[in-house]
Tab-separated table of C-alpha atoms in Angstrom:
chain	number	residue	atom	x	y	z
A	702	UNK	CA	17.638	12.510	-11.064
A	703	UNK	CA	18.961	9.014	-10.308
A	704	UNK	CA	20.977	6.518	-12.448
A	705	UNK	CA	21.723	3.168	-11.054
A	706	UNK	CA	23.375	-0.049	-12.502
A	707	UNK	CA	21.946	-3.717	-11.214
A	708	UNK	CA	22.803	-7.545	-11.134
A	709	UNK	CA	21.156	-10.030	-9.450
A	710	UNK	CA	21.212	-13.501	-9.593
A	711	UNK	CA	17.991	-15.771	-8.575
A	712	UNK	CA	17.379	-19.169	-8.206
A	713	UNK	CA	14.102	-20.207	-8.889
A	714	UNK	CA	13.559	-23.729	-6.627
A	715	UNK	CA	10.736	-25.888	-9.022
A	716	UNK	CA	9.441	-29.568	-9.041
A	717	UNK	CA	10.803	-29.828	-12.626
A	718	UNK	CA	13.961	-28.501	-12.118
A	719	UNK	CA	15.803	-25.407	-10.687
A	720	UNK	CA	16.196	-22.233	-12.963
A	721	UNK	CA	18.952	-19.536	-12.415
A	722	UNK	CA	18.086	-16.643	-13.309
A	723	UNK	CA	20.658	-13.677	-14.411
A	724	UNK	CA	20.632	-10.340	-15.409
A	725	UNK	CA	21.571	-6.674	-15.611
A	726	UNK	CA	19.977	-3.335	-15.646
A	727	UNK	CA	20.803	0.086	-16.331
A	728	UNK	CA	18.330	2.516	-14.962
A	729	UNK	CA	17.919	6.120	-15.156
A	730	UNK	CA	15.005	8.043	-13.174
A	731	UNK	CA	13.742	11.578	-13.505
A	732	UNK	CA	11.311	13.247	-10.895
A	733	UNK	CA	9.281	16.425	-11.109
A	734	UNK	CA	6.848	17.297	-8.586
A	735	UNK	CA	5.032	20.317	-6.514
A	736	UNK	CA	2.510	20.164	-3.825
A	737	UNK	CA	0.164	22.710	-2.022
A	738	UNK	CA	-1.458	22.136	1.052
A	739	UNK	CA	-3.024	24.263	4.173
A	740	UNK	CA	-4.614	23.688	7.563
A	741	UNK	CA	-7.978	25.570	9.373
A	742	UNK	CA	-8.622	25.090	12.699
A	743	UNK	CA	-12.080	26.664	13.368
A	744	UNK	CA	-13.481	27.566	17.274
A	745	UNK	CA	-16.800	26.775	17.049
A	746	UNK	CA	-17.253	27.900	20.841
A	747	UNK	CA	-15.196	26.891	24.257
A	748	UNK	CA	-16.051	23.336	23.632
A	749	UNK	CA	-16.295	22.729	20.091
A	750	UNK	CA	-13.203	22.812	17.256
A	751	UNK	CA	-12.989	22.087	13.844
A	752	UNK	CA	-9.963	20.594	11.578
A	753	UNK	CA	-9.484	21.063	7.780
A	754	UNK	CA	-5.991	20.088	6.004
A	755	UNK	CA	-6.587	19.930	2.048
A	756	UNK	CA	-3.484	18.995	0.425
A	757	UNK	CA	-2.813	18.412	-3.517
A	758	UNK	CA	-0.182	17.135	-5.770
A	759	UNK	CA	1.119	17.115	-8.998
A	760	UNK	CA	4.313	15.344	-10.729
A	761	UNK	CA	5.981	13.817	-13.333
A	762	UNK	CA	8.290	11.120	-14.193
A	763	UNK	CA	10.247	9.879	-16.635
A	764	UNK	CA	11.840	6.469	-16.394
A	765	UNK	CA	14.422	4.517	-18.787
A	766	UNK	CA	15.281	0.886	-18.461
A	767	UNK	CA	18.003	-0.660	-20.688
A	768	UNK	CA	18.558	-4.596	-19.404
A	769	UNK	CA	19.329	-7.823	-20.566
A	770	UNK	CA	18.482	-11.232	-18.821
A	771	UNK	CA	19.290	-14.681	-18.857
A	772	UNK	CA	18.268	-18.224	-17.654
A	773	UNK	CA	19.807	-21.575	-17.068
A	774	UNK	CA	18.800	-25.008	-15.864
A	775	UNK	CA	20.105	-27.511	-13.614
A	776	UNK	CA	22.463	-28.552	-16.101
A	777	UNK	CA	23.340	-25.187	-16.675
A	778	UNK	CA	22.008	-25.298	-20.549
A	779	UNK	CA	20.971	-21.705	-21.721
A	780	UNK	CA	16.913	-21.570	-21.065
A	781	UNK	CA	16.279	-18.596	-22.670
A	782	UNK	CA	17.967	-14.473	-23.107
A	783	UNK	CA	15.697	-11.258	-23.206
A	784	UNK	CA	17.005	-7.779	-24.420
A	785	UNK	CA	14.732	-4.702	-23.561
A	786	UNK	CA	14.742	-1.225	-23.441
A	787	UNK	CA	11.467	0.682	-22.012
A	788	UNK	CA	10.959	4.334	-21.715
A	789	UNK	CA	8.033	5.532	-19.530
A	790	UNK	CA	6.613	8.618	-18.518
A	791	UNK	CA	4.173	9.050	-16.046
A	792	UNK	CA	2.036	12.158	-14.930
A	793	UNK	CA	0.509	11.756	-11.256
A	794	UNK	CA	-1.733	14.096	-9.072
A	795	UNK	CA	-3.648	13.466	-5.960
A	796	UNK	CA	-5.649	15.647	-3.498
A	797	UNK	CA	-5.995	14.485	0.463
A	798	UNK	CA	-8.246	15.780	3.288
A	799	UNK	CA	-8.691	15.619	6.732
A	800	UNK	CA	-11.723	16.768	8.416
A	801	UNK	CA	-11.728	16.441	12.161
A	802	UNK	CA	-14.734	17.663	14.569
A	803	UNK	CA	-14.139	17.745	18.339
A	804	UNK	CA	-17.176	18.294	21.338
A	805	UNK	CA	-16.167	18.151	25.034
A	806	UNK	CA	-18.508	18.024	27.348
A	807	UNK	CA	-18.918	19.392	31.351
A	808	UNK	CA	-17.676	16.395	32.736
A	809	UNK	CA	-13.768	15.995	32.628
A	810	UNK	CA	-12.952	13.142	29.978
A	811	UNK	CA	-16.679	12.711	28.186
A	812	UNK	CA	-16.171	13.668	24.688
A	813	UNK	CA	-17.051	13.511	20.854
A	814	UNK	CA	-14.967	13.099	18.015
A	815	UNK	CA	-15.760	12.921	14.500
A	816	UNK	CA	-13.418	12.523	11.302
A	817	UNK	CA	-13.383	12.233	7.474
A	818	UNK	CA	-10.169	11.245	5.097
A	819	UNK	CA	-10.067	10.882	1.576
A	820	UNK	CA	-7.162	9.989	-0.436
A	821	UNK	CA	-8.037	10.228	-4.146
A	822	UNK	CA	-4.807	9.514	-6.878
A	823	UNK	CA	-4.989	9.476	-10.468
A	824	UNK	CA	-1.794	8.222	-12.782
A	825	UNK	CA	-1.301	8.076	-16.299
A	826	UNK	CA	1.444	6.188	-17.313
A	827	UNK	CA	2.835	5.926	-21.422
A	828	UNK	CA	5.267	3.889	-21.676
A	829	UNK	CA	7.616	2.290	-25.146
A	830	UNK	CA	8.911	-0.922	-24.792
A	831	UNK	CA	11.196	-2.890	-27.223
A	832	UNK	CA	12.185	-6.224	-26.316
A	833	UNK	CA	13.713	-9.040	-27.994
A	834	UNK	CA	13.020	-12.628	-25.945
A	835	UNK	CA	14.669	-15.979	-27.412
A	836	UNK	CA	14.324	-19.289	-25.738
A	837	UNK	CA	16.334	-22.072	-26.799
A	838	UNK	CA	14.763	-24.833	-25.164
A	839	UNK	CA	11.528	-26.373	-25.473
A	840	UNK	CA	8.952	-24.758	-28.462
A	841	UNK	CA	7.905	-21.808	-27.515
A	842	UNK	CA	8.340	-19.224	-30.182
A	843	UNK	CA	10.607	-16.070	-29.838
A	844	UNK	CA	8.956	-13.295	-28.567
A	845	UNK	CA	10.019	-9.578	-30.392
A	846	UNK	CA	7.707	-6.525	-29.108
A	847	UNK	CA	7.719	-3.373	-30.416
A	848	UNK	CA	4.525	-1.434	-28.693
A	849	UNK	CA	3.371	1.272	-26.387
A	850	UNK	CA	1.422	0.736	-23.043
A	851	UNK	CA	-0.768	3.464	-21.779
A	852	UNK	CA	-2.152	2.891	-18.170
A	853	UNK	CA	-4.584	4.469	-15.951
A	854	UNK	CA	-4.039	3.595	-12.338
A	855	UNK	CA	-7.049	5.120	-10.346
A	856	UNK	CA	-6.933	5.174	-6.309
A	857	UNK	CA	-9.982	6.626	-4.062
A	858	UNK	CA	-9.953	6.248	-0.628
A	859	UNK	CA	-12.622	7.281	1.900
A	860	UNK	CA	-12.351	6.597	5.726
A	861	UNK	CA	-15.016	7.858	8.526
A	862	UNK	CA	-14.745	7.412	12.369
A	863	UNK	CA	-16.693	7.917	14.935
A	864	UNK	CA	-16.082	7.954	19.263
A	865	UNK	CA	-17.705	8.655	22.089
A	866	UNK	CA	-15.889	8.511	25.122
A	867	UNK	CA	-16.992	8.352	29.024
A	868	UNK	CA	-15.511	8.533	32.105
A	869	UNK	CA	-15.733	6.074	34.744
A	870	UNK	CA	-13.402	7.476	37.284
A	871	UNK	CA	-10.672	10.064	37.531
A	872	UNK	CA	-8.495	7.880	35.417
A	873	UNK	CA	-10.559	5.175	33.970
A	874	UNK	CA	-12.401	6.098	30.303
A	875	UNK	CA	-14.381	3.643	28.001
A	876	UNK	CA	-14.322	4.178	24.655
A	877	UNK	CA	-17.550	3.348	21.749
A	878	UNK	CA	-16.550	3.804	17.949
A	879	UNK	CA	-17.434	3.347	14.532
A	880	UNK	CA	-15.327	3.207	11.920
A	881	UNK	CA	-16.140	3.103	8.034
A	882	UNK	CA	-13.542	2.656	5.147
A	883	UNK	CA	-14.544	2.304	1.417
A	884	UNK	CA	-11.167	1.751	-1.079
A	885	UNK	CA	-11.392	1.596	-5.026
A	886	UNK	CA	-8.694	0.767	-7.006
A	887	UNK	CA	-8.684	0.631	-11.024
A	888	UNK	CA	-5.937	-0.254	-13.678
A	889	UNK	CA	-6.652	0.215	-17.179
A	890	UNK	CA	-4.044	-0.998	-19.781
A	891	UNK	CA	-4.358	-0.602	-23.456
A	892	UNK	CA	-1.385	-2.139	-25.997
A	893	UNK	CA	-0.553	-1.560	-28.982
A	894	UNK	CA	1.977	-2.664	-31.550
A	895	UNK	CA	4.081	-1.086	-34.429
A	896	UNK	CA	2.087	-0.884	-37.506
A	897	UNK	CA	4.878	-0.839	-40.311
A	898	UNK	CA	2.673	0.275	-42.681
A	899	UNK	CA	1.361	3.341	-40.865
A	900	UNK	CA	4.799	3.690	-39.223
A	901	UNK	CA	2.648	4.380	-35.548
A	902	UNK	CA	1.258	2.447	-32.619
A	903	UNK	CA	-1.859	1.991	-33.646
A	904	UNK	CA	-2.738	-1.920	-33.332
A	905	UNK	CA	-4.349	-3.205	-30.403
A	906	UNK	CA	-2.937	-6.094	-28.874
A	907	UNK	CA	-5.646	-7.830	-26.897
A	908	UNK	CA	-3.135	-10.147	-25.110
A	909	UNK	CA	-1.467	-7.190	-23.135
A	910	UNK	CA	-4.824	-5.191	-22.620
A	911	UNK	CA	-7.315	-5.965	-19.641
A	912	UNK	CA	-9.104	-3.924	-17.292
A	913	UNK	CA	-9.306	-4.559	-13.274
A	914	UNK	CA	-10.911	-3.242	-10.240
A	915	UNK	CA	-10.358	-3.819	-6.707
A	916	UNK	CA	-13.187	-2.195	-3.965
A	917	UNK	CA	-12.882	-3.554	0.159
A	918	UNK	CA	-15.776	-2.309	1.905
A	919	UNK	CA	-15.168	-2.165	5.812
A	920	UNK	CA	-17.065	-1.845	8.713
A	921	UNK	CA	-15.889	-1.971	12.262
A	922	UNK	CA	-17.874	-1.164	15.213
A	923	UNK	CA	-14.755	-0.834	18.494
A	924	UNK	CA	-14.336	-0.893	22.214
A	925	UNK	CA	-11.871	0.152	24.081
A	926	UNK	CA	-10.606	2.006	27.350
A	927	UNK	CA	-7.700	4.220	28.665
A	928	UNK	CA	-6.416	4.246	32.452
A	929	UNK	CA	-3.961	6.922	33.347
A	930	UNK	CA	-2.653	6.909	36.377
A	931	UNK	CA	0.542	8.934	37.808
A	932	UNK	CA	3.482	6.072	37.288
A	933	UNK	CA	1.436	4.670	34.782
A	934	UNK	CA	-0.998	4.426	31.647
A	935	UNK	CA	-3.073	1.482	29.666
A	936	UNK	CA	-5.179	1.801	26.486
A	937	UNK	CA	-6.746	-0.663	24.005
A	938	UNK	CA	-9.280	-0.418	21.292
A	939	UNK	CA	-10.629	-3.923	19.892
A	940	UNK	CA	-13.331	-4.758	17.409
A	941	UNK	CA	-14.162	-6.987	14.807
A	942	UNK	CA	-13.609	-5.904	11.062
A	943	UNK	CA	-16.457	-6.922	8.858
A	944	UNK	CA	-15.522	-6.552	5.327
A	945	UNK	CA	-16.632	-7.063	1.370
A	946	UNK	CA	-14.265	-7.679	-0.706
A	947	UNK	CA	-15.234	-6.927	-4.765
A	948	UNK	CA	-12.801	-8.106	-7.566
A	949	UNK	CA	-13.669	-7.588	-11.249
A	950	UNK	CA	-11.450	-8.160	-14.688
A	951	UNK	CA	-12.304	-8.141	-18.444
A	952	UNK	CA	-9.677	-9.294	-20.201
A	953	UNK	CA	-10.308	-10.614	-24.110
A	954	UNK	CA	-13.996	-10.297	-24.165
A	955	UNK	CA	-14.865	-11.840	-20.577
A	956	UNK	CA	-15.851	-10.869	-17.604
A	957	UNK	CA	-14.099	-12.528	-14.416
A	958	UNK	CA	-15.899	-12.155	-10.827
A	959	UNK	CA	-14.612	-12.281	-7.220
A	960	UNK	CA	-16.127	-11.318	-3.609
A	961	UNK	CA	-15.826	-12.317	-0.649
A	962	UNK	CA	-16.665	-11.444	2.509
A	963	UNK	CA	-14.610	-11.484	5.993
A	964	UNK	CA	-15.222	-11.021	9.599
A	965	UNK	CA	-11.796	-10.249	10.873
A	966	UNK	CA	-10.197	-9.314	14.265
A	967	UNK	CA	-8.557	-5.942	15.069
A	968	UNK	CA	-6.336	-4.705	18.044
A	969	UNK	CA	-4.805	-2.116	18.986
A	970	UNK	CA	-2.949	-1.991	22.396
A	971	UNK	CA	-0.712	0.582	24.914
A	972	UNK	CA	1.530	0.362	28.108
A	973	UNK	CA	3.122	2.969	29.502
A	974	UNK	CA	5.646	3.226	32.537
A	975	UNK	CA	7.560	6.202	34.419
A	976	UNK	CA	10.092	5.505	36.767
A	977	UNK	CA	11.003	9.237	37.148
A	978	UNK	CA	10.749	12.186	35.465
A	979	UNK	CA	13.208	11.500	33.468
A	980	UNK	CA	13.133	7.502	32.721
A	981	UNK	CA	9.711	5.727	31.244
A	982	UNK	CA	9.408	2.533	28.890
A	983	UNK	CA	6.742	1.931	26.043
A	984	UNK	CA	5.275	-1.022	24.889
A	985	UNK	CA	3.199	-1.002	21.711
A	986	UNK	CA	1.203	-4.025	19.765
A	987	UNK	CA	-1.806	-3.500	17.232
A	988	UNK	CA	-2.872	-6.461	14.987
A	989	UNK	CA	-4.863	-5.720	11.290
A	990	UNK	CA	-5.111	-6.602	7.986
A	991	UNK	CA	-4.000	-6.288	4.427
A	992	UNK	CA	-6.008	-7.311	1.483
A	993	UNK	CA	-4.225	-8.020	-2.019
A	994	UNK	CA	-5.085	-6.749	-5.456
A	995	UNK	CA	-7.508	-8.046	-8.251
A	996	UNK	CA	-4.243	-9.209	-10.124
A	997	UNK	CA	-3.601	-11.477	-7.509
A	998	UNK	CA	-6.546	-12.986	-6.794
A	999	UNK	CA	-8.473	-13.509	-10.271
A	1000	UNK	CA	-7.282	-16.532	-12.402
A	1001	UNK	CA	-6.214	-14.095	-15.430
A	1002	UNK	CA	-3.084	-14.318	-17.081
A	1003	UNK	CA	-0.968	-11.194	-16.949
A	1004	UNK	CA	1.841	-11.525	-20.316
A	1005	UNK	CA	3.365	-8.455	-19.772
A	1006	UNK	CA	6.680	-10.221	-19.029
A	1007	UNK	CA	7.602	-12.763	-21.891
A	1008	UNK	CA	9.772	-14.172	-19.420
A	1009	UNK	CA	6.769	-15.045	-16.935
A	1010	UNK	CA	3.250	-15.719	-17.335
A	1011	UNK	CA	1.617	-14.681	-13.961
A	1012	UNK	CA	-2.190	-15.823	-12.933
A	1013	UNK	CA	-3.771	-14.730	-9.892
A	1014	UNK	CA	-4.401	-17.098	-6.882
A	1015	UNK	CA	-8.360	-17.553	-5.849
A	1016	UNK	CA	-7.548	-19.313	-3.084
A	1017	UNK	CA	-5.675	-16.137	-1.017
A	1018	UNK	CA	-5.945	-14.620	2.125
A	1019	UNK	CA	-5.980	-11.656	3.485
A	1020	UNK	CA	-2.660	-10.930	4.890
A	1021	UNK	CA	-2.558	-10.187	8.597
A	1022	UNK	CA	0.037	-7.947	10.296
A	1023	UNK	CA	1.044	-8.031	14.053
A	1024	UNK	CA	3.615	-5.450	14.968
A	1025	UNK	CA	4.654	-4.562	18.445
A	1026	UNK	CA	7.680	-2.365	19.728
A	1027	UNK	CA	9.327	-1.517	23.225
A	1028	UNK	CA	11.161	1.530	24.240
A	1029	UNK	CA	13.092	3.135	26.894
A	1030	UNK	CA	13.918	6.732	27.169
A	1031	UNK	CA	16.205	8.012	29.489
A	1032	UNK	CA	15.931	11.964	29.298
A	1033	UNK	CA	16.712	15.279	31.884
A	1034	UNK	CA	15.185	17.964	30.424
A	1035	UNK	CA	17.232	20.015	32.793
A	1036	UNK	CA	20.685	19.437	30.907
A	1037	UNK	CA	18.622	18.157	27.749
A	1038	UNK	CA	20.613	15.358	27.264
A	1039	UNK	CA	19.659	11.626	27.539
A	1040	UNK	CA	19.174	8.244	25.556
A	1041	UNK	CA	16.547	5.801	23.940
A	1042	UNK	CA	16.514	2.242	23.007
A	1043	UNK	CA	13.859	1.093	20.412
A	1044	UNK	CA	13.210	-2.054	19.515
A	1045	UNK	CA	10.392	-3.162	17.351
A	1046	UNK	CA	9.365	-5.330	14.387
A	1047	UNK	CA	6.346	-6.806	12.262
A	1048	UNK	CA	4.810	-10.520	12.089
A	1049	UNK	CA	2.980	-11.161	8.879
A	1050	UNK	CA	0.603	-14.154	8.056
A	1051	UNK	CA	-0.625	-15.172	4.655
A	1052	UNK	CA	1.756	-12.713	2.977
A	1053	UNK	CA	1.548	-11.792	-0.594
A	1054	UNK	CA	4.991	-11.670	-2.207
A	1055	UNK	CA	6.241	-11.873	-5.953
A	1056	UNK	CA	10.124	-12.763	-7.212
């Protein structure tokens, strides 16, 4: 159970004119929840193992929002003033898996891995909302909603990898891979208003309902090596990332179409030091990418805020994320007392953020 009380301020920076932006929000939060989840490791012979970890989920949430907002321009002239309350509840389950298949061979360092994930989440959101939005400049009418919003937010996630691995030397193993990932999302929102002569929610406002999908295909083939030696160890893994990318939306009787494709880099990089038994540094750097949702990338109009009309951007990119770290660790295991310094961080390119 959580209650929290916010105000924030935002200045909106626009070739027309700046708008300040303030409000307030009372909050109160709710959260039920209960998982299962078991592992099986399986000895197929002396070589040979097997991995299952199941895991499912169930909760639910209930969420109240009681705010009030308002704008200003440069001249500090009221814009416009929205009251709201919304009420949601939300019931949520997902079920995870990880299959993972091991083979080592007679020769020290050859080996076969094999692996299957699946993430697979299911919400379904109901949630009231009465707000009253009144703009004083301009002619846009006031907007007063009275409706319910029921969502289905659908997640399925499948990932398969597989490695071979051969030694060259003692310390020196190359590494051949392919890995396979297939994600699917879906949001389905259906409106409807107060009908004051049936006294329920029972009209259908076409404005605030639309349907979207979101599927990224990926297929990357990899490289890589590992050299462990006695003061030190290096690993990498690189390969290109060759993806689909599969937006769809009907919203008010049309259909709206996006795909692309990408061939994109990926890294993934290791350095390891020991000065003694006790001392060793770390240095870490992989490089991937993130793509964004159909919402942000179809040219529909998303209302749901009165306050801000939102239309996705064709023309985006696929956000890419570098992110490195270094780390010393200074530790006797005989007293078992030391020290660590860590120091990391993330570079991202082409970025998707919202205000």
């Amino acid at each position: 159970n959580s209650d929290n009380l916010n105000r924030s301020k935002i200045i909106t920076f626009l070739p027309t004119g700046n708008i300040t932006r303030e409000s307030e929000a009372t909050t109160n939060g709710e959260n039920f929840g209960h998982n299962v989840s078991f592992q099986v490791e399986y000895k197929i012979d002396s070589t040979a193992t097997i991995f299952v970890g199941p895991k499912f989920m169930k909760s639910n949430s209930k969420f109240t929002n009681d705010s009030f907002e308002k704008s200003f321009n440069d001249s500090g002239q009221l814009v416009n003033d929205s009251k709201s309350q919304v009420f949601d509840d939300s019931d949520r389950g997902s079920f995870s898996n990880a299959i993972n298949f091991n083979k080592r061979f007679k020769r020290k360092g050859r080996f076969l891995s094999a692996s299957f994930n699946n993430d697979n989440a299911k919400e379904e959101l109901n949630s009231l909302n009465k707000s009253n939005t009144v703009f004083y400049q301009g002619a846009n009418p006031d907007i007063v909603r009275d409706q319910v919003r029921k969502n289905r937010n659908i997640v399925d996630k499948y990932v398969a990898e597989v490695e071979y691995s051969e030694p060259i030397t003692d310390s020196l193993n190359v590494k051949v891979g392919l890995n396979y990932s297939n994600e699917f999302k879906s949001d389905d929102r259906n409106t409807f208003d107060f009908n004051s002569v049936s006294q329920s929610y029972s009209d259908l406002n076409p404005e605030l309902t639309n349907y979207l999908t979101t599927s990224t295909t990926t297929f990357r083939p990899q490289a890589g090596f590992s050299l462990n030696k006695k003061k030190y160890d290096v690993s990498a893994t690189v390969g290109p990332s060759i993806s689909q990318f599969d937006n769809n939306s009907f919203y008010l009787g049309l259909p709206t179409s996006l795909t692309k494709n990408y061939v994109l880099p990926y890294a993934n990089a290791r350095v390891g030091y020991r000065f003694t038994k006790s001392k060793s540094i770390y240095l870490n750097y992989s490089y991937d990418v993130d793509f964004p949702d159909a919402s942000q990338v179809l040219p529909v109009e998303d209302l749901s805020n009165p306050l801000s009309t939102v239309v996705g951007n064709v023309n985006l990119k696929p956000s890419s994320n570098q992110w490195g770290y270094f780390s010393f660790r200074n530790f006797d295991y005989a007293t078992r007392s030391g020290y660590s310094i860590y120091i990391g961080g993330n570079f991202y390119d082409n970025q998707v953020v919202s205000s």
